[in-house]
GROMACS .gro file of C-alpha atoms in nm:
model
  311
    1MET     CA    1  -3.472  16.330  -1.749
    2SER     CA    2  -3.391  16.621  -1.996
    3HIS     CA    3  -3.603  16.930  -2.025
    4THR     CA    4  -3.748  17.121  -2.319
    5ASN     CA    5  -3.530  17.201  -2.613
    6GLN     CA    6  -3.261  16.940  -2.519
    7LEU     CA    7  -3.229  16.564  -2.549
    8GLY     CA    8  -2.964  16.563  -2.292
    9ARG     CA    9  -2.740  16.257  -2.244
   10VAL     CA   10  -2.785  15.998  -2.539
   11ALA     CA   11  -2.646  15.653  -2.541
   12LEU     CA   12  -2.599  15.440  -2.838
   13VAL     CA   13  -2.677  15.073  -2.842
   14GLY     CA   14  -2.510  14.887  -3.135
   15CYS     CA   15  -2.190  15.012  -3.282
   16GLY     CA   16  -2.208  14.895  -3.648
   17ARG     CA   17  -2.208  15.072  -3.983
   18ILE     CA   18  -2.488  15.334  -3.917
   19ALA     CA   19  -2.358  15.422  -3.548
   20LYS     CA   20  -2.081  15.630  -3.694
   21ARG     CA   21  -2.324  15.877  -3.836
   22HIS     CA   22  -2.523  15.907  -3.508
   23ALA     CA   23  -2.203  15.927  -3.293
   24GLU     CA   24  -2.031  16.183  -3.502
   25LEU     CA   25  -2.324  16.405  -3.488
   26LEU     CA   26  -2.405  16.357  -3.108
   27GLY     CA   27  -2.024  16.408  -3.033
   28SER     CA   28  -1.992  16.712  -3.239
   29GLY     CA   29  -2.176  16.955  -2.998
   30LYS     CA   30  -2.391  17.065  -3.305
   31ILE     CA   31  -2.713  16.985  -3.121
   32ALA     CA   32  -2.791  17.214  -2.823
   33GLN     CA   33  -2.750  17.044  -2.492
   34THR     CA   34  -2.732  16.704  -2.634
   35ILE     CA   35  -2.414  16.487  -2.596
   36LEU     CA   36  -2.318  16.142  -2.657
   37ALA     CA   37  -2.284  15.990  -2.315
   38ALA     CA   38  -2.199  15.614  -2.361
   39VAL     CA   39  -2.194  15.352  -2.629
   40CYS     CA   40  -2.276  14.974  -2.610
   41ASP     CA   41  -2.217  14.666  -2.825
   42ILE     CA   42  -2.196  14.296  -2.753
   43ASP     CA   43  -1.858  14.285  -2.953
   44PRO     CA   44  -1.603  14.415  -2.704
   45ASP     CA   45  -1.371  14.552  -2.971
   46ARG     CA   46  -1.651  14.749  -3.134
   47ALA     CA   47  -1.764  14.896  -2.811
   48GLN     CA   48  -1.408  14.984  -2.700
   49ASN     CA   49  -1.330  15.141  -3.044
   50TYR     CA   50  -1.620  15.350  -3.033
   51GLY     CA   51  -1.571  15.456  -2.676
   52ASP     CA   52  -1.215  15.530  -2.734
   53ARG     CA   53  -1.274  15.731  -3.051
   54PHE     CA   54  -1.561  15.954  -2.897
   55ARG     CA   55  -1.413  15.950  -2.536
   56VAL     CA   56  -1.716  15.816  -2.368
   57PRO     CA   57  -1.770  15.492  -2.154
   58SER     CA   58  -1.815  15.171  -2.350
   59TYR     CA   59  -2.012  14.864  -2.239
   60THR     CA   60  -2.117  14.522  -2.366
   61ASP     CA   61  -2.439  14.499  -2.163
   62MET     CA   62  -2.703  14.758  -2.209
   63ASP     CA   63  -2.854  14.695  -1.876
   64VAL     CA   64  -2.513  14.747  -1.695
   65MET     CA   65  -2.473  15.089  -1.892
   66MET     CA   66  -2.821  15.196  -1.789
   67GLN     CA   67  -2.760  15.109  -1.440
   68HIS     CA   68  -2.416  15.304  -1.426
   69GLU     CA   69  -2.467  15.601  -1.655
   70ALA     CA   70  -2.693  15.899  -1.629
   71ILE     CA   71  -2.885  15.856  -1.956
   72ASP     CA   72  -3.174  16.068  -2.088
   73ALA     CA   73  -3.232  15.875  -2.422
   74VAL     CA   74  -3.111  15.577  -2.608
   75ALA     CA   75  -3.055  15.550  -2.980
   76ILE     CA   76  -3.110  15.167  -3.070
   77LEU     CA   77  -2.877  15.103  -3.376
   78THR     CA   78  -2.864  14.723  -3.361
   79PRO     CA   79  -2.978  14.483  -3.634
   80SER     CA   80  -3.351  14.521  -3.739
   81GLY     CA   81  -3.454  14.193  -3.598
   82LEU     CA   82  -3.342  14.287  -3.252
   83HIS     CA   83  -3.528  14.627  -3.224
   84ALA     CA   84  -3.827  14.499  -3.059
   85GLU     CA   85  -3.627  14.286  -2.818
   86HIS     CA   86  -3.402  14.592  -2.717
   87VAL     CA   87  -3.709  14.841  -2.692
   88LEU     CA   88  -3.886  14.598  -2.453
   89ARG     CA   89  -3.563  14.555  -2.252
   90LEU     CA   90  -3.493  14.945  -2.230
   91ALA     CA   91  -3.840  15.069  -2.203
   92PRO     CA   92  -3.863  14.996  -1.825
   93TYR     CA   93  -3.600  15.249  -1.760
   94GLY     CA   94  -3.834  15.518  -1.869
   95LYS     CA   95  -3.584  15.709  -2.112
   96HIS     CA   96  -3.687  15.820  -2.459
   97LEU     CA   97  -3.593  15.556  -2.731
   98ILE     CA   98  -3.488  15.627  -3.098
   99VAL     CA   99  -3.477  15.343  -3.330
  100GLU     CA  100  -3.316  15.313  -3.651
  101LYS     CA  101  -3.520  15.204  -3.948
  102PRO     CA  102  -3.700  14.993  -4.004
  103MET     CA  103  -3.881  15.000  -3.679
  104ALA     CA  104  -3.932  14.631  -3.657
  105LEU     CA  105  -3.973  14.324  -3.901
  106THR     CA  106  -4.321  14.234  -3.810
  107LEU     CA  107  -4.651  14.441  -3.723
  108GLU     CA  108  -4.666  14.235  -3.403
  109ASP     CA  109  -4.332  14.351  -3.286
  110ALA     CA  110  -4.403  14.720  -3.370
  111ASP     CA  111  -4.718  14.710  -3.168
  112ALA     CA  112  -4.550  14.541  -2.878
  113MET     CA  113  -4.278  14.836  -2.880
  114ILE     CA  114  -4.541  15.095  -2.879
  115ALA     CA  115  -4.726  14.931  -2.606
  116ALA     CA  116  -4.424  14.899  -2.386
  117CYS     CA  117  -4.311  15.268  -2.429
  118ASP     CA  118  -4.671  15.373  -2.353
  119ARG     CA  119  -4.673  15.141  -2.039
  120HIS     CA  120  -4.347  15.297  -1.907
  121GLY     CA  121  -4.414  15.656  -2.014
  122CYS     CA  122  -4.116  15.704  -2.263
  123LYS     CA  123  -4.139  15.828  -2.630
  124LEU     CA  124  -4.050  15.601  -2.928
  125PHE     CA  125  -3.893  15.758  -3.243
  126VAL     CA  126  -3.809  15.581  -3.561
  127VAL     CA  127  -3.524  15.735  -3.770
  128LYS     CA  128  -3.658  15.879  -4.092
  129GLN     CA  129  -3.415  16.148  -4.169
  130ASN     CA  130  -3.495  16.178  -4.539
  131ARG     CA  131  -3.826  16.349  -4.437
  132PHE     CA  132  -3.591  16.635  -4.349
  133ASN     CA  133  -3.420  16.669  -4.705
  134VAL     CA  134  -3.493  17.024  -4.806
  135PRO     CA  135  -3.646  16.921  -5.155
  136VAL     CA  136  -3.868  16.680  -4.952
  137LEU     CA  137  -3.994  16.954  -4.716
  138LYS     CA  138  -4.061  17.190  -5.010
  139LEU     CA  139  -4.267  16.900  -5.179
  140ARG     CA  140  -4.452  16.858  -4.859
  141GLU     CA  141  -4.529  17.222  -4.810
  142ALA     CA  142  -4.667  17.243  -5.174
  143LEU     CA  143  -4.886  16.942  -5.101
  144GLU     CA  144  -5.036  17.093  -4.778
  145ALA     CA  145  -5.089  17.417  -4.975
  146GLY     CA  146  -5.318  17.211  -5.213
  147ARG     CA  147  -5.109  17.302  -5.523
  148PHE     CA  148  -5.149  16.945  -5.663
  149GLY     CA  149  -5.521  16.945  -5.640
  150LYS     CA  150  -5.658  16.585  -5.684
  151LEU     CA  151  -5.356  16.334  -5.640
  152VAL     CA  152  -5.333  16.099  -5.928
  153MET     CA  153  -5.009  15.900  -5.874
  154GLY     CA  154  -4.706  15.868  -5.667
  155THR     CA  155  -4.391  15.660  -5.736
  156VAL     CA  156  -4.052  15.593  -5.578
  157ARG     CA  157  -3.747  15.431  -5.743
  158VAL     CA  158  -3.465  15.299  -5.544
  159ARG     CA  159  -3.186  15.188  -5.772
  160TRP     CA  160  -2.892  15.115  -5.568
  161CYS     CA  161  -2.566  14.895  -5.558
  162ARG     CA  162  -2.501  14.661  -5.295
  163ARG     CA  163  -2.261  14.384  -5.370
  164GLN     CA  164  -2.177  14.058  -5.194
  165GLU     CA  165  -1.909  14.235  -5.001
  166TYR     CA  166  -2.170  14.447  -4.834
  167TYR     CA  167  -2.367  14.137  -4.702
  168LYS     CA  168  -2.053  13.979  -4.582
  169GLN     CA  169  -1.975  14.266  -4.337
  170ASP     CA  170  -2.223  14.093  -4.092
  171ALA     CA  171  -2.379  13.759  -4.078
  172TRP     CA  172  -2.720  13.913  -4.020
  173ARG     CA  173  -2.748  14.099  -4.339
  174GLY     CA  174  -2.979  13.977  -4.596
  175THR     CA  175  -3.154  13.729  -4.357
  176TRP     CA  176  -3.516  13.724  -4.292
  177ALA     CA  177  -3.492  13.709  -3.927
  178MET     CA  178  -3.254  14.010  -3.873
  179ASP     CA  179  -3.244  14.231  -4.179
  180GLY     CA  180  -3.514  14.193  -4.454
  181GLY     CA  181  -3.434  14.276  -4.812
  182VAL     CA  182  -3.431  14.595  -5.013
  183LEU     CA  183  -3.804  14.683  -4.919
  184THR     CA  184  -3.748  14.658  -4.553
  185ASN     CA  185  -3.387  14.805  -4.539
  186GLN     CA  186  -3.283  15.039  -4.818
  187ALA     CA  187  -3.628  15.142  -4.961
  188SER     CA  188  -3.801  15.190  -4.630
  189HIS     CA  189  -3.706  15.562  -4.649
  190HIS     CA  190  -3.863  15.603  -4.983
  191ILE     CA  191  -4.168  15.402  -4.901
  192ASP     CA  192  -4.221  15.619  -4.600
  193LEU     CA  193  -4.190  15.925  -4.796
  194LEU     CA  194  -4.461  15.788  -5.057
  195GLN     CA  195  -4.704  15.713  -4.795
  196TRP     CA  196  -4.643  16.055  -4.622
  197MET     CA  197  -4.724  16.234  -4.950
  198MET     CA  198  -5.005  16.012  -5.083
  199GLY     CA  199  -5.165  15.884  -4.770
  200ASP     CA  200  -5.277  15.542  -4.632
  201VAL     CA  201  -5.250  15.242  -4.876
  202GLU     CA  202  -5.565  15.031  -4.946
  203SER     CA  203  -5.424  14.764  -5.147
  204VAL     CA  204  -5.087  14.616  -5.275
  205MET     CA  205  -4.969  14.382  -5.551
  206ALA     CA  206  -4.613  14.305  -5.568
  207MET     CA  207  -4.328  14.080  -5.711
  208SER     CA  208  -3.971  14.017  -5.594
  209ARG     CA  209  -3.669  13.816  -5.658
  210THR     CA  210  -3.310  13.777  -5.571
  211ALA     CA  211  -3.112  13.884  -5.869
  212LEU     CA  212  -2.740  13.925  -5.820
  213VAL     CA  213  -2.634  13.835  -5.451
  214ASP     CA  214  -2.643  13.518  -5.249
  215ILE     CA  215  -2.874  13.610  -4.955
  216GLU     CA  216  -3.185  13.488  -4.818
  217THR     CA  217  -3.408  13.795  -4.901
  218GLU     CA  218  -3.493  13.987  -5.209
  219ASP     CA  219  -3.261  14.242  -5.373
  220THR     CA  220  -3.512  14.351  -5.636
  221ALA     CA  221  -3.881  14.424  -5.599
  222VAL     CA  222  -4.190  14.608  -5.779
  223ALA     CA  223  -4.510  14.687  -5.629
  224ILE     CA  224  -4.840  14.853  -5.738
  225LEU     CA  225  -5.043  15.045  -5.482
  226LYS     CA  226  -5.395  15.172  -5.447
  227PHE     CA  227  -5.428  15.454  -5.209
  228ARG     CA  228  -5.742  15.514  -5.006
  229ASN     CA  229  -5.790  15.850  -5.177
  230GLY     CA  230  -5.832  15.673  -5.507
  231ALA     CA  231  -5.470  15.748  -5.647
  232ILE     CA  232  -5.245  15.477  -5.764
  233GLY     CA  233  -4.869  15.424  -5.692
  234ALA     CA  234  -4.571  15.234  -5.778
  235ILE     CA  235  -4.254  15.117  -5.588
  236GLU     CA  236  -3.939  15.006  -5.769
  237ALA     CA  237  -3.669  14.890  -5.551
  238THR     CA  238  -3.333  14.713  -5.612
  239THR     CA  239  -2.993  14.698  -5.479
  240ALA     CA  240  -2.897  14.506  -5.799
  241THR     CA  241  -2.804  14.830  -6.000
  242ARG     CA  242  -2.452  14.813  -6.134
  243PRO     CA  243  -2.172  14.951  -6.118
  244ALA     CA  244  -2.279  15.201  -5.861
  245ASP     CA  245  -2.593  15.379  -5.702
  246LEU     CA  246  -2.805  15.540  -5.974
  247GLU     CA  247  -3.104  15.701  -5.791
  248GLY     CA  248  -3.333  15.740  -5.518
  249SER     CA  249  -3.625  15.925  -5.644
  250LEU     CA  250  -3.987  16.031  -5.554
  251SER     CA  251  -4.243  16.167  -5.804
  252ILE     CA  252  -4.584  16.304  -5.710
  253LEU     CA  253  -4.852  16.365  -5.989
  254GLY     CA  254  -5.176  16.563  -5.945
  255GLU     CA  255  -5.440  16.737  -6.151
  256THR     CA  256  -5.264  17.064  -6.106
  257GLY     CA  257  -4.904  16.982  -6.045
  258SER     CA  258  -4.614  16.754  -6.097
  259VAL     CA  259  -4.289  16.732  -5.882
  260GLU     CA  260  -4.000  16.478  -5.921
  261ILE     CA  261  -3.717  16.453  -5.666
  262GLY     CA  262  -3.425  16.262  -5.785
  263GLY     CA  263  -3.068  16.215  -5.716
  264PHE     CA  264  -2.926  15.917  -5.547
  265ALA     CA  265  -3.085  16.008  -5.214
  266VAL     CA  266  -3.395  16.208  -5.279
  267ASN     CA  267  -3.192  16.523  -5.306
  268GLN     CA  268  -3.242  16.685  -5.629
  269ILE     CA  269  -3.557  16.869  -5.763
  270LYS     CA  270  -3.578  16.753  -6.129
  271THR     CA  271  -3.936  16.878  -6.198
  272TRP     CA  272  -4.131  17.138  -6.036
  273ASN     CA  273  -4.421  17.249  -6.237
  274PHE     CA  274  -4.759  17.369  -6.139
  275SER     CA  275  -5.071  17.488  -6.338
  276THR     CA  276  -5.058  17.817  -6.134
  277PRO     CA  277  -4.716  17.929  -6.101
  278LEU     CA  278  -4.579  18.114  -5.811
  279ALA     CA  279  -4.301  18.381  -5.803
  280GLU     CA  280  -4.095  18.137  -5.591
  281ASP     CA  281  -4.110  17.836  -5.799
  282GLN     CA  282  -3.804  17.940  -6.003
  283GLU     CA  283  -3.601  17.965  -5.679
  284VAL     CA  284  -3.716  17.632  -5.552
  285LEU     CA  285  -3.583  17.471  -5.863
  286GLU     CA  286  -3.242  17.677  -5.847
  287LYS     CA  287  -3.172  17.677  -5.470
  288TYR     CA  288  -3.322  17.387  -5.283
  289SER     CA  289  -3.143  17.078  -5.433
  290VAL     CA  290  -2.863  16.939  -5.229
  291ASN     CA  291  -2.590  16.724  -5.274
  292PRO     CA  292  -2.480  16.495  -4.986
  293PRO     CA  293  -2.173  16.288  -4.963
  294ASN     CA  294  -2.351  15.963  -4.951
  295VAL     CA  295  -2.709  15.822  -4.932
  296TYR     CA  296  -2.759  15.879  -4.575
  297GLY     CA  297  -2.814  16.248  -4.672
  298TYR     CA  298  -2.798  16.557  -4.438
  299GLY     CA  299  -3.104  16.501  -4.253
  300HIS     CA  300  -2.994  16.336  -3.921
  301ARG     CA  301  -2.929  16.668  -3.750
  302ALA     CA  302  -3.266  16.807  -3.829
  303TYR     CA  303  -3.411  16.469  -3.730
  304TYR     CA  304  -3.260  16.485  -3.394
  305GLU     CA  305  -3.378  16.857  -3.350
  306HIS     CA  306  -3.728  16.740  -3.431
  307VAL     CA  307  -3.704  16.482  -3.172
  308ILE     CA  308  -3.612  16.740  -2.915
  309HIS     CA  309  -3.908  16.949  -3.028
  310SER     CA  310  -4.129  16.654  -2.977
  311ILE     CA  311  -4.033  16.576  -2.628
   0.00000   0.00000   0.00000
């Protein structure tokens, strides 16, 4: 098992679209004493392609991989509907587990995953890299400093473009059993940020539909929230924006402050306004926005470093 300040040898289970992000980071040597050690996918070609590209052993069976490789942690990057099954299968090895969002598609599965990791003495992490976007961290700092006073309202907007071709990449995409819709998949990051800032939710009213693609699940949804602290909130999420991604934004309003973070990936500070200004406020507006190359953002490295700190 790895020691403090290192994650050690990390294996990837699932070599699909998001695996590229994890493999490139772990294989880059940018995270101290942490390396990509092996990859696994039930598709032999995918597994071998990743193994060849990143010069690590490849497997089609995760149990065989765990039995033959010295592994300290496993990143589970499989379809969402398989996360629980794979955590329950891997937890007995006692290695730390990192699961891509969403953690699971049902509360029962999520509870079972936590119980399995508790039982076998391993830690379970869910990938929420947008928490480490610099604008988001500055917002969190302002919130913890009490600059908003009483919270009034929080909203998120996810206006992205996912065409039929996206869902055709894999048969599981857009299904209830394996993927979920825009709320579970694309907007899960933003909903997490909203709850992180606003606190626990007391009640929800929502409406959804499938607007522009042929899938089982919703591609468009809106929801009204009441938080336990008395504030209200709204979620607007769609992958039916055309012709391209428009925004992924978060707004927090309080009695003494208002902040909006926009851009297409919660990456641009649009509004930073408080009743009692501080000297650093102008610097926040001018210096802390970022321009990531895609909606995944820059947060994965900071996320892995946080995982290491937590172990």
